């Protein structure tokens, strides 16, 4: 390893829309600690959490123009920039965490990272949010009929919006930093996110009901600006990739911890958590509405590969 003293010290800012102690924050801290270690202090860094630098779309645009160094985001808005990744947002596509992680860590995940690299972005590694669930302030949701007419915040993602329209809700895209206030003011009835985000955001303060629909597996991704990355040596790039793998491992471990503890935590804070539902009606309606958004443009080959993956 080349001595870190050979390089001018550089401070890296990692932007997220979640809190500094969220699963993203855990991953960002682990990434930065490893990067500092590998570079012998040539690279240091800190978080810019909580949407300080904008919503996820803002972060991606900032990476493209070089005003933001790095970001950890969900894939929701990424599909607007790299349409191929919309496949990952298809409802009821992944069987479980093992299936999703093996796909993203394997050949398919690498192909999508390369596609991201052709759109003025650099994808270091696939990270994780978890399986997404529905919360709302109006009523328990046990069937698609219970979603009828609910004003539901979704990400700015055509696949997600189509899925919820198919299930009967009234989806509205909104940047994540605005969501808590919209729920608090009654502008939105509900939202959908993994347990990791529900707990980190303390949504129990503005939402009463949670249904563990598991309707979409939500990856995350560690992105770096080409303006930063292209100026690195090959050795330095290797540090970033290795640190990203460490950050992903830390995030996934935190997701596992929160998945195990999250239901009890939500109930302790007054939420009514519905853990057992018949997912088949949700799946049928969501797939019928959302899958053509992807397949009409790209065909079904990628979906078939993901479904068949072990």
PDB file of C-alpha atoms in Angstrom:
ATOM      1  CA  UNK A   1       0.000   0.000   0.000  1.00  0.00           C
ATOM      2  CA  UNK A   2       1.289   3.438  -0.861  1.00  0.00           C
ATOM      3  CA  UNK A   3       1.704   5.694   2.124  1.00  0.00           C
ATOM      4  CA  UNK A   4      -1.235   8.004   2.735  1.00  0.00           C
ATOM      5  CA  UNK A   5       1.287  10.786   3.265  1.00  0.00           C
ATOM      6  CA  UNK A   6       1.904  10.812  -0.485  1.00  0.00           C
ATOM      7  CA  UNK A   7      -1.471  12.461  -0.997  1.00  0.00           C
ATOM      8  CA  UNK A   8      -2.954  15.706   0.220  1.00  0.00           C
ATOM      9  CA  UNK A   9      -5.530  15.001   2.907  1.00  0.00           C
ATOM     10  CA  UNK A  10      -9.087  15.060   1.586  1.00  0.00           C
ATOM     11  CA  UNK A  11     -12.294  15.224   3.615  1.00  0.00           C
ATOM     12  CA  UNK A  12     -15.198  13.269   2.110  1.00  0.00           C
ATOM     13  CA  UNK A  13     -18.795  14.260   2.818  1.00  0.00           C
ATOM     14  CA  UNK A  14     -21.300  11.372   2.630  1.00  0.00           C
ATOM     15  CA  UNK A  15     -24.858  12.652   2.201  1.00  0.00           C
ATOM     16  CA  UNK A  16     -28.020  10.781   3.223  1.00  0.00           C
ATOM     17  CA  UNK A  17     -31.660  11.639   3.816  1.00  0.00           C
ATOM     18  CA  UNK A  18     -31.930   9.548   6.996  1.00  0.00           C
ATOM     19  CA  UNK A  19     -30.648  10.271  10.481  1.00  0.00           C
ATOM     20  CA  UNK A  20     -26.994   9.959  11.443  1.00  0.00           C
ATOM     21  CA  UNK A  21     -27.804   6.918  13.590  1.00  0.00           C
ATOM     22  CA  UNK A  22     -29.932   5.125  10.964  1.00  0.00           C
ATOM     23  CA  UNK A  23     -28.799   2.065   9.030  1.00  0.00           C
ATOM     24  CA  UNK A  24     -27.448   4.445   6.372  1.00  0.00           C
ATOM     25  CA  UNK A  25     -25.577   6.320   9.078  1.00  0.00           C
ATOM     26  CA  UNK A  26     -24.103   3.092  10.446  1.00  0.00           C
ATOM     27  CA  UNK A  27     -22.941   2.182   6.946  1.00  0.00           C
ATOM     28  CA  UNK A  28     -21.526   5.659   6.272  1.00  0.00           C
ATOM     29  CA  UNK A  29     -19.546   5.620   9.510  1.00  0.00           C
ATOM     30  CA  UNK A  30     -18.149   2.164   8.756  1.00  0.00           C
ATOM     31  CA  UNK A  31     -17.225   3.236   5.218  1.00  0.00           C
ATOM     32  CA  UNK A  32     -15.431   6.356   6.396  1.00  0.00           C
ATOM     33  CA  UNK A  33     -13.576   4.561   9.182  1.00  0.00           C
ATOM     34  CA  UNK A  34     -12.292   1.911   6.759  1.00  0.00           C
ATOM     35  CA  UNK A  35     -11.358   4.491   4.113  1.00  0.00           C
ATOM     36  CA  UNK A  36      -9.375   6.475   6.682  1.00  0.00           C
ATOM     37  CA  UNK A  37      -7.639   3.280   7.820  1.00  0.00           C
ATOM     38  CA  UNK A  38      -6.762   2.101   4.315  1.00  0.00           C
ATOM     39  CA  UNK A  39      -5.444   5.520   3.283  1.00  0.00           C
ATOM     40  CA  UNK A  40      -3.450   6.087   6.486  1.00  0.00           C
ATOM     41  CA  UNK A  41      -5.491   9.220   7.061  1.00  0.00           C
ATOM     42  CA  UNK A  42      -5.158  10.668   3.568  1.00  0.00           C
ATOM     43  CA  UNK A  43      -8.942  10.454   3.319  1.00  0.00           C
ATOM     44  CA  UNK A  44     -11.146  11.397   6.223  1.00  0.00           C
ATOM     45  CA  UNK A  45     -14.824  12.193   6.209  1.00  0.00           C
ATOM     46  CA  UNK A  46     -18.123  12.900   7.873  1.00  0.00           C
ATOM     47  CA  UNK A  47     -21.831  12.494   7.271  1.00  0.00           C
ATOM     48  CA  UNK A  48     -24.300  15.073   5.974  1.00  0.00           C
ATOM     49  CA  UNK A  49     -27.424  13.284   7.257  1.00  0.00           C
ATOM     50  CA  UNK A  50     -31.111  14.064   7.503  1.00  0.00           C
ATOM     51  CA  UNK A  51     -31.545  15.590   4.060  1.00  0.00           C
ATOM     52  CA  UNK A  52     -29.200  18.493   4.823  1.00  0.00           C
ATOM     53  CA  UNK A  53     -28.182  18.533   1.151  1.00  0.00           C
ATOM     54  CA  UNK A  54     -31.652  17.726  -0.204  1.00  0.00           C
ATOM     55  CA  UNK A  55     -33.821  14.769  -1.085  1.00  0.00           C
ATOM     56  CA  UNK A  56     -32.473  11.715  -2.855  1.00  0.00           C
ATOM     57  CA  UNK A  57     -33.089  13.089  -6.341  1.00  0.00           C
ATOM     58  CA  UNK A  58     -31.215  16.244  -5.317  1.00  0.00           C
ATOM     59  CA  UNK A  59     -28.326  14.127  -4.065  1.00  0.00           C
ATOM     60  CA  UNK A  60     -28.081  12.169  -7.312  1.00  0.00           C
ATOM     61  CA  UNK A  61     -28.127  15.355  -9.370  1.00  0.00           C
ATOM     62  CA  UNK A  62     -25.478  16.836  -7.067  1.00  0.00           C
ATOM     63  CA  UNK A  63     -23.257  13.820  -7.652  1.00  0.00           C
ATOM     64  CA  UNK A  64     -23.609  14.222 -11.399  1.00  0.00           C
ATOM     65  CA  UNK A  65     -22.546  17.874 -11.378  1.00  0.00           C
ATOM     66  CA  UNK A  66     -19.858  17.362  -8.739  1.00  0.00           C
ATOM     67  CA  UNK A  67     -21.369  19.488  -5.954  1.00  0.00           C
ATOM     68  CA  UNK A  68     -21.706  16.421  -3.697  1.00  0.00           C
ATOM     69  CA  UNK A  69     -18.891  13.933  -3.001  1.00  0.00           C
ATOM     70  CA  UNK A  70     -20.824  10.816  -2.053  1.00  0.00           C
ATOM     71  CA  UNK A  71     -24.317   9.692  -1.155  1.00  0.00           C
ATOM     72  CA  UNK A  72     -26.142   6.640   0.110  1.00  0.00           C
ATOM     73  CA  UNK A  73     -29.624   6.536  -1.386  1.00  0.00           C
ATOM     74  CA  UNK A  74     -32.446   4.145  -2.098  1.00  0.00           C
ATOM     75  CA  UNK A  75     -32.925   3.013  -5.670  1.00  0.00           C
ATOM     76  CA  UNK A  76     -36.355   4.669  -5.879  1.00  0.00           C
ATOM     77  CA  UNK A  77     -35.336   7.890  -7.645  1.00  0.00           C
ATOM     78  CA  UNK A  78     -32.285   6.290  -9.269  1.00  0.00           C
ATOM     79  CA  UNK A  79     -34.563   4.724 -11.897  1.00  0.00           C
ATOM     80  CA  UNK A  80     -35.202   8.210 -13.266  1.00  0.00           C
ATOM     81  CA  UNK A  81     -31.498   8.437 -14.125  1.00  0.00           C
ATOM     82  CA  UNK A  82     -30.683   4.771 -14.839  1.00  0.00           C
ATOM     83  CA  UNK A  83     -33.921   3.102 -16.002  1.00  0.00           C
ATOM     84  CA  UNK A  84     -32.417  -0.404 -15.958  1.00  0.00           C
ATOM     85  CA  UNK A  85     -32.461  -0.449 -12.149  1.00  0.00           C
ATOM     86  CA  UNK A  86     -36.252  -0.130 -12.121  1.00  0.00           C
ATOM     87  CA  UNK A  87     -36.285  -3.938 -12.251  1.00  0.00           C
ATOM     88  CA  UNK A  88     -35.138  -4.002  -8.624  1.00  0.00           C
ATOM     89  CA  UNK A  89     -38.223  -2.032  -7.558  1.00  0.00           C
ATOM     90  CA  UNK A  90     -40.771  -4.450  -9.003  1.00  0.00           C
ATOM     91  CA  UNK A  91     -43.277  -5.577  -6.348  1.00  0.00           C
ATOM     92  CA  UNK A  92     -42.957  -9.052  -4.847  1.00  0.00           C
ATOM     93  CA  UNK A  93     -39.870  -9.829  -6.962  1.00  0.00           C
ATOM     94  CA  UNK A  94     -37.508 -11.102  -4.251  1.00  0.00           C
ATOM     95  CA  UNK A  95     -38.350 -14.074  -2.058  1.00  0.00           C
ATOM     96  CA  UNK A  96     -36.351 -13.038   0.997  1.00  0.00           C
ATOM     97  CA  UNK A  97     -33.193 -11.249   2.118  1.00  0.00           C
ATOM     98  CA  UNK A  98     -30.911 -14.108   1.071  1.00  0.00           C
ATOM     99  CA  UNK A  99     -32.313 -14.017  -2.461  1.00  0.00           C
ATOM    100  CA  UNK A 100     -32.015 -10.238  -2.766  1.00  0.00           C
ATOM    101  CA  UNK A 101     -28.484 -10.058  -1.390  1.00  0.00           C
ATOM    102  CA  UNK A 102     -27.218 -12.873  -3.611  1.00  0.00           C
ATOM    103  CA  UNK A 103     -28.624 -11.155  -6.706  1.00  0.00           C
ATOM    104  CA  UNK A 104     -27.106  -7.777  -5.846  1.00  0.00           C
ATOM    105  CA  UNK A 105     -23.734  -9.262  -4.875  1.00  0.00           C
ATOM    106  CA  UNK A 106     -23.585 -11.362  -8.031  1.00  0.00           C
ATOM    107  CA  UNK A 107     -23.496 -10.958 -11.791  1.00  0.00           C
ATOM    108  CA  UNK A 108     -26.809  -9.092 -12.065  1.00  0.00           C
ATOM    109  CA  UNK A 109     -25.815  -6.560  -9.447  1.00  0.00           C
ATOM    110  CA  UNK A 110     -22.479  -5.963 -11.184  1.00  0.00           C
ATOM    111  CA  UNK A 111     -24.201  -5.428 -14.533  1.00  0.00           C
ATOM    112  CA  UNK A 112     -26.420  -2.784 -12.970  1.00  0.00           C
ATOM    113  CA  UNK A 113     -23.456  -1.051 -11.339  1.00  0.00           C
ATOM    114  CA  UNK A 114     -21.893  -0.866 -14.784  1.00  0.00           C
ATOM    115  CA  UNK A 115     -25.105   0.629 -16.197  1.00  0.00           C
ATOM    116  CA  UNK A 116     -25.020   3.243 -13.455  1.00  0.00           C
ATOM    117  CA  UNK A 117     -21.442   4.024 -14.488  1.00  0.00           C
ATOM    118  CA  UNK A 118     -22.649   4.964 -17.962  1.00  0.00           C
ATOM    119  CA  UNK A 119     -24.871   7.728 -16.568  1.00  0.00           C
ATOM    120  CA  UNK A 120     -22.337  10.133 -15.029  1.00  0.00           C
ATOM    121  CA  UNK A 121     -22.447   8.345 -11.681  1.00  0.00           C
ATOM    122  CA  UNK A 122     -20.198   5.802  -9.970  1.00  0.00           C
ATOM    123  CA  UNK A 123     -21.832   2.971  -8.049  1.00  0.00           C
ATOM    124  CA  UNK A 124     -19.458   1.494  -5.481  1.00  0.00           C
ATOM    125  CA  UNK A 125     -21.679  -1.201  -3.979  1.00  0.00           C
ATOM    126  CA  UNK A 126     -25.267  -2.242  -3.346  1.00  0.00           C
ATOM    127  CA  UNK A 127     -26.408  -1.602   0.181  1.00  0.00           C
ATOM    128  CA  UNK A 128     -29.804  -2.102   1.775  1.00  0.00           C
ATOM    129  CA  UNK A 129     -33.017  -0.614   3.133  1.00  0.00           C
ATOM    130  CA  UNK A 130     -35.049  -3.788   3.488  1.00  0.00           C
ATOM    131  CA  UNK A 131     -38.527  -4.943   2.591  1.00  0.00           C
ATOM    132  CA  UNK A 132     -41.009  -2.078   2.472  1.00  0.00           C
ATOM    133  CA  UNK A 133     -44.231  -1.931   4.492  1.00  0.00           C
ATOM    134  CA  UNK A 134     -47.256   0.370   4.675  1.00  0.00           C
ATOM    135  CA  UNK A 135     -48.044   2.747   7.526  1.00  0.00           C
ATOM    136  CA  UNK A 136     -51.006   5.088   7.840  1.00  0.00           C
ATOM    137  CA  UNK A 137     -52.999   7.177  10.292  1.00  0.00           C
ATOM    138  CA  UNK A 138     -56.505   6.173   9.238  1.00  0.00           C
ATOM    139  CA  UNK A 139     -57.217   2.444   9.594  1.00  0.00           C
ATOM    140  CA  UNK A 140     -55.693  -1.035   9.748  1.00  0.00           C
ATOM    141  CA  UNK A 141     -54.781  -2.398   6.316  1.00  0.00           C
ATOM    142  CA  UNK A 142     -55.403  -6.113   5.893  1.00  0.00           C
ATOM    143  CA  UNK A 143     -56.544  -6.230   2.237  1.00  0.00           C
ATOM    144  CA  UNK A 144     -56.173  -4.042  -0.854  1.00  0.00           C
ATOM    145  CA  UNK A 145     -59.677  -2.679  -0.181  1.00  0.00           C
ATOM    146  CA  UNK A 146     -58.292  -0.997   2.934  1.00  0.00           C
ATOM    147  CA  UNK A 147     -55.852   0.990   0.773  1.00  0.00           C
ATOM    148  CA  UNK A 148     -58.675   2.468  -1.291  1.00  0.00           C
ATOM    149  CA  UNK A 149     -58.401   6.236  -1.331  1.00  0.00           C
ATOM    150  CA  UNK A 150     -55.499   6.482   1.119  1.00  0.00           C
ATOM    151  CA  UNK A 151     -53.180   9.371   0.261  1.00  0.00           C
ATOM    152  CA  UNK A 152     -49.895   7.501   0.332  1.00  0.00           C
ATOM    153  CA  UNK A 153     -46.463   9.019  -0.072  1.00  0.00           C
ATOM    154  CA  UNK A 154     -44.244   7.046  -2.426  1.00  0.00           C
ATOM    155  CA  UNK A 155     -40.850   7.653  -3.930  1.00  0.00           C
ATOM    156  CA  UNK A 156     -40.617   9.376  -7.291  1.00  0.00           C
ATOM    157  CA  UNK A 157     -40.594   6.066  -9.111  1.00  0.00           C
ATOM    158  CA  UNK A 158     -42.945   4.959 -11.869  1.00  0.00           C
ATOM    159  CA  UNK A 159     -42.939   1.314 -10.772  1.00  0.00           C
ATOM    160  CA  UNK A 160     -43.822   2.116  -7.151  1.00  0.00           C
ATOM    161  CA  UNK A 161     -46.568   4.539  -8.143  1.00  0.00           C
ATOM    162  CA  UNK A 162     -48.133   2.080 -10.577  1.00  0.00           C
ATOM    163  CA  UNK A 163     -48.089  -0.669  -7.943  1.00  0.00           C
ATOM    164  CA  UNK A 164     -50.008   1.413  -5.419  1.00  0.00           C
ATOM    165  CA  UNK A 165     -52.447   2.692  -7.991  1.00  0.00           C
ATOM    166  CA  UNK A 166     -53.119  -0.940  -8.867  1.00  0.00           C
ATOM    167  CA  UNK A 167     -53.731  -1.755  -5.212  1.00  0.00           C
ATOM    168  CA  UNK A 168     -56.214   1.116  -4.876  1.00  0.00           C
ATOM    169  CA  UNK A 169     -54.231   3.787  -3.027  1.00  0.00           C
ATOM    170  CA  UNK A 170     -53.683   7.372  -4.154  1.00  0.00           C
ATOM    171  CA  UNK A 171     -49.877   7.549  -4.385  1.00  0.00           C
ATOM    172  CA  UNK A 172     -48.075  10.894  -4.353  1.00  0.00           C
ATOM    173  CA  UNK A 173     -44.317  11.193  -4.901  1.00  0.00           C
ATOM    174  CA  UNK A 174     -42.536  13.335  -2.342  1.00  0.00           C
ATOM    175  CA  UNK A 175     -38.923  13.911  -1.301  1.00  0.00           C
ATOM    176  CA  UNK A 176     -38.197  12.059   1.924  1.00  0.00           C
ATOM    177  CA  UNK A 177     -37.231  15.107   4.032  1.00  0.00           C
ATOM    178  CA  UNK A 178     -40.774  16.445   3.501  1.00  0.00           C
ATOM    179  CA  UNK A 179     -42.597  13.267   4.517  1.00  0.00           C
ATOM    180  CA  UNK A 180     -42.763  13.603   8.313  1.00  0.00           C
ATOM    181  CA  UNK A 181     -44.231  17.099   8.069  1.00  0.00           C
ATOM    182  CA  UNK A 182     -46.773  16.009   5.446  1.00  0.00           C
ATOM    183  CA  UNK A 183     -47.934  13.159   7.680  1.00  0.00           C
ATOM    184  CA  UNK A 184     -48.030  15.428  10.722  1.00  0.00           C
ATOM    185  CA  UNK A 185     -50.164  17.995   8.896  1.00  0.00           C
ATOM    186  CA  UNK A 186     -52.486  15.395   7.380  1.00  0.00           C
ATOM    187  CA  UNK A 187     -51.447  16.221   3.818  1.00  0.00           C
ATOM    188  CA  UNK A 188     -50.606  12.530   3.502  1.00  0.00           C
ATOM    189  CA  UNK A 189     -52.464   9.657   5.218  1.00  0.00           C
ATOM    190  CA  UNK A 190     -49.575   7.245   5.048  1.00  0.00           C
ATOM    191  CA  UNK A 191     -46.272   6.197   3.552  1.00  0.00           C
ATOM    192  CA  UNK A 192     -44.336   3.022   2.797  1.00  0.00           C
ATOM    193  CA  UNK A 193     -40.832   2.198   3.960  1.00  0.00           C
ATOM    194  CA  UNK A 194     -38.803  -0.584   5.555  1.00  0.00           C
ATOM    195  CA  UNK A 195     -38.814  -1.101   9.319  1.00  0.00           C
ATOM    196  CA  UNK A 196     -35.337   0.455   9.354  1.00  0.00           C
ATOM    197  CA  UNK A 197     -36.704   3.788   8.128  1.00  0.00           C
ATOM    198  CA  UNK A 198     -39.969   3.648  10.093  1.00  0.00           C
ATOM    199  CA  UNK A 199     -38.081   3.263  13.359  1.00  0.00           C
ATOM    200  CA  UNK A 200     -35.224   5.663  12.561  1.00  0.00           C
ATOM    201  CA  UNK A 201     -37.760   8.336  11.570  1.00  0.00           C
ATOM    202  CA  UNK A 202     -39.986   7.786  14.621  1.00  0.00           C
ATOM    203  CA  UNK A 203     -43.023   7.605  12.364  1.00  0.00           C
ATOM    204  CA  UNK A 204     -45.023   6.383  15.355  1.00  0.00           C
ATOM    205  CA  UNK A 205     -45.330  10.054  16.275  1.00  0.00           C
ATOM    206  CA  UNK A 206     -47.511  10.661  13.194  1.00  0.00           C
ATOM    207  CA  UNK A 207     -48.738   7.181  12.164  1.00  0.00           C
ATOM    208  CA  UNK A 208     -50.817   4.644  14.064  1.00  0.00           C
ATOM    209  CA  UNK A 209     -51.038   1.565  11.834  1.00  0.00           C
ATOM    210  CA  UNK A 210     -48.334  -0.601  10.258  1.00  0.00           C
ATOM    211  CA  UNK A 211     -48.958  -3.536   7.939  1.00  0.00           C
ATOM    212  CA  UNK A 212     -46.015  -5.777   7.092  1.00  0.00           C
ATOM    213  CA  UNK A 213     -46.861  -6.069   3.410  1.00  0.00           C
ATOM    214  CA  UNK A 214     -43.267  -6.631   2.312  1.00  0.00           C
ATOM    215  CA  UNK A 215     -44.425  -5.418  -1.082  1.00  0.00           C
ATOM    216  CA  UNK A 216     -41.013  -4.362  -2.399  1.00  0.00           C
ATOM    217  CA  UNK A 217     -37.444  -5.153  -1.445  1.00  0.00           C
ATOM    218  CA  UNK A 218     -35.643  -1.823  -1.314  1.00  0.00           C
ATOM    219  CA  UNK A 219     -31.931  -1.865  -2.067  1.00  0.00           C
ATOM    220  CA  UNK A 220     -29.716   1.092  -1.340  1.00  0.00           C
ATOM    221  CA  UNK A 221     -26.585   2.099  -3.152  1.00  0.00           C
ATOM    222  CA  UNK A 222     -23.333   3.829  -2.278  1.00  0.00           C
ATOM    223  CA  UNK A 223     -22.663   6.396  -4.984  1.00  0.00           C
ATOM    224  CA  UNK A 224     -19.679   8.656  -5.579  1.00  0.00           C
ATOM    225  CA  UNK A 225     -19.356  11.621  -7.896  1.00  0.00           C
ATOM    226  CA  UNK A 226     -17.292  11.065 -11.059  1.00  0.00           C
ATOM    227  CA  UNK A 227     -15.751  14.476 -10.361  1.00  0.00           C
ATOM    228  CA  UNK A 228     -14.159  12.937  -7.262  1.00  0.00           C
ATOM    229  CA  UNK A 229     -13.650   9.352  -8.369  1.00  0.00           C
ATOM    230  CA  UNK A 230     -12.127  10.017 -11.785  1.00  0.00           C
ATOM    231  CA  UNK A 231      -9.345  11.997 -10.127  1.00  0.00           C
ATOM    232  CA  UNK A 232      -8.249   9.075  -7.961  1.00  0.00           C
ATOM    233  CA  UNK A 233      -5.403   6.684  -8.648  1.00  0.00           C
ATOM    234  CA  UNK A 234      -6.221   3.006  -9.139  1.00  0.00           C
ATOM    235  CA  UNK A 235      -4.958   2.303  -5.633  1.00  0.00           C
ATOM    236  CA  UNK A 236      -7.203   4.977  -4.151  1.00  0.00           C
ATOM    237  CA  UNK A 237     -10.202   3.659  -6.079  1.00  0.00           C
ATOM    238  CA  UNK A 238      -9.485   0.264  -4.581  1.00  0.00           C
ATOM    239  CA  UNK A 239      -9.691   1.794  -1.106  1.00  0.00           C
ATOM    240  CA  UNK A 240     -13.105   3.236  -1.900  1.00  0.00           C
ATOM    241  CA  UNK A 241     -14.408  -0.100  -3.188  1.00  0.00           C
ATOM    242  CA  UNK A 242     -13.073  -2.000  -0.175  1.00  0.00           C
ATOM    243  CA  UNK A 243     -14.466   0.578   2.256  1.00  0.00           C
ATOM    244  CA  UNK A 244     -17.828   0.390   0.483  1.00  0.00           C
ATOM    245  CA  UNK A 245     -17.965  -3.375   1.067  1.00  0.00           C
ATOM    246  CA  UNK A 246     -17.332  -2.782   4.763  1.00  0.00           C
ATOM    247  CA  UNK A 247     -20.073  -0.147   4.819  1.00  0.00           C
ATOM    248  CA  UNK A 248     -22.535  -2.526   3.170  1.00  0.00           C
ATOM    249  CA  UNK A 249     -21.779  -5.276   5.692  1.00  0.00           C
ATOM    250  CA  UNK A 250     -22.384  -2.849   8.560  1.00  0.00           C
ATOM    251  CA  UNK A 251     -25.669  -1.631   7.049  1.00  0.00           C
ATOM    252  CA  UNK A 252     -26.963  -5.146   6.437  1.00  0.00           C
ATOM    253  CA  UNK A 253     -26.107  -6.140   9.999  1.00  0.00           C
ATOM    254  CA  UNK A 254     -28.052  -3.129  11.254  1.00  0.00           C
ATOM    255  CA  UNK A 255     -30.998  -4.023   9.001  1.00  0.00           C
ATOM    256  CA  UNK A 256     -30.975  -7.545  10.450  1.00  0.00           C
ATOM    257  CA  UNK A 257     -30.917  -6.135  13.992  1.00  0.00           C
ATOM    258  CA  UNK A 258     -33.762  -3.704  13.353  1.00  0.00           C
ATOM    259  CA  UNK A 259     -35.844  -6.327  11.555  1.00  0.00           C
ATOM    260  CA  UNK A 260     -35.573  -8.526  14.650  1.00  0.00           C
ATOM    261  CA  UNK A 261     -36.322  -5.755  17.143  1.00  0.00           C
ATOM    262  CA  UNK A 262     -38.449  -3.392  15.089  1.00  0.00           C
ATOM    263  CA  UNK A 263     -41.936  -4.848  15.554  1.00  0.00           C
ATOM    264  CA  UNK A 264     -41.626  -4.751  19.329  1.00  0.00           C
ATOM    265  CA  UNK A 265     -40.193  -1.227  19.155  1.00  0.00           C
ATOM    266  CA  UNK A 266     -43.086   0.025  17.033  1.00  0.00           C
ATOM    267  CA  UNK A 267     -45.626  -1.576  19.356  1.00  0.00           C
ATOM    268  CA  UNK A 268     -43.896  -0.124  22.410  1.00  0.00           C
ATOM    269  CA  UNK A 269     -44.379   3.285  20.843  1.00  0.00           C
ATOM    270  CA  UNK A 270     -48.112   2.831  20.302  1.00  0.00           C
ATOM    271  CA  UNK A 271     -48.366   1.523  16.759  1.00  0.00           C
ATOM    272  CA  UNK A 272     -50.781  -1.256  15.845  1.00  0.00           C
ATOM    273  CA  UNK A 273     -48.645  -3.708  13.862  1.00  0.00           C
ATOM    274  CA  UNK A 274     -50.344  -6.215  11.565  1.00  0.00           C
ATOM    275  CA  UNK A 275     -47.849  -8.965  10.864  1.00  0.00           C
ATOM    276  CA  UNK A 276     -49.989 -11.609   9.157  1.00  0.00           C
ATOM    277  CA  UNK A 277     -51.932 -10.878   5.957  1.00  0.00           C
ATOM    278  CA  UNK A 278     -52.833 -12.736   2.784  1.00  0.00           C
ATOM    279  CA  UNK A 279     -50.299 -11.212   0.385  1.00  0.00           C
ATOM    280  CA  UNK A 280     -51.716 -12.896  -2.718  1.00  0.00           C
ATOM    281  CA  UNK A 281     -54.344 -10.202  -3.505  1.00  0.00           C
ATOM    282  CA  UNK A 282     -51.779  -7.430  -2.993  1.00  0.00           C
ATOM    283  CA  UNK A 283     -49.292  -9.254  -5.201  1.00  0.00           C
ATOM    284  CA  UNK A 284     -51.768  -9.875  -8.021  1.00  0.00           C
ATOM    285  CA  UNK A 285     -52.933  -6.262  -8.220  1.00  0.00           C
ATOM    286  CA  UNK A 286     -49.479  -4.720  -7.811  1.00  0.00           C
ATOM    287  CA  UNK A 287     -47.814  -6.965 -10.376  1.00  0.00           C
ATOM    288  CA  UNK A 288     -50.563  -6.451 -12.948  1.00  0.00           C
ATOM    289  CA  UNK A 289     -50.168  -2.682 -12.696  1.00  0.00           C
ATOM    290  CA  UNK A 290     -46.427  -2.290 -12.162  1.00  0.00           C
ATOM    291  CA  UNK A 291     -44.601  -4.992 -14.089  1.00  0.00           C
ATOM    292  CA  UNK A 292     -45.636  -3.658 -17.545  1.00  0.00           C
ATOM    293  CA  UNK A 293     -43.990  -0.330 -16.633  1.00  0.00           C
ATOM    294  CA  UNK A 294     -40.700  -2.199 -16.819  1.00  0.00           C
ATOM    295  CA  UNK A 295     -41.360  -5.048 -19.267  1.00  0.00           C
ATOM    296  CA  UNK A 296     -42.891  -2.841 -21.963  1.00  0.00           C
ATOM    297  CA  UNK A 297     -39.577  -1.023 -22.140  1.00  0.00           C
ATOM    298  CA  UNK A 298     -36.968  -3.653 -21.354  1.00  0.00           C
ATOM    299  CA  UNK A 299     -38.694  -7.015 -21.784  1.00  0.00           C
ATOM    300  CA  UNK A 300     -38.809  -9.809 -19.232  1.00  0.00           C
ATOM    301  CA  UNK A 301     -35.289 -11.285 -19.454  1.00  0.00           C
ATOM    302  CA  UNK A 302     -33.891  -9.459 -16.421  1.00  0.00           C
ATOM    303  CA  UNK A 303     -36.937 -10.303 -14.330  1.00  0.00           C
ATOM    304  CA  UNK A 304     -36.662 -13.976 -15.276  1.00  0.00           C
ATOM    305  CA  UNK A 305     -32.967 -13.988 -14.335  1.00  0.00           C
ATOM    306  CA  UNK A 306     -33.675 -12.420 -10.939  1.00  0.00           C
ATOM    307  CA  UNK A 307     -36.545 -14.799 -10.171  1.00  0.00           C
ATOM    308  CA  UNK A 308     -34.421 -17.806 -11.139  1.00  0.00           C
ATOM    309  CA  UNK A 309     -31.398 -16.725  -9.095  1.00  0.00           C
ATOM    310  CA  UNK A 310     -30.648 -18.736  -5.965  1.00  0.00           C
TER     311      UNK A 310
END
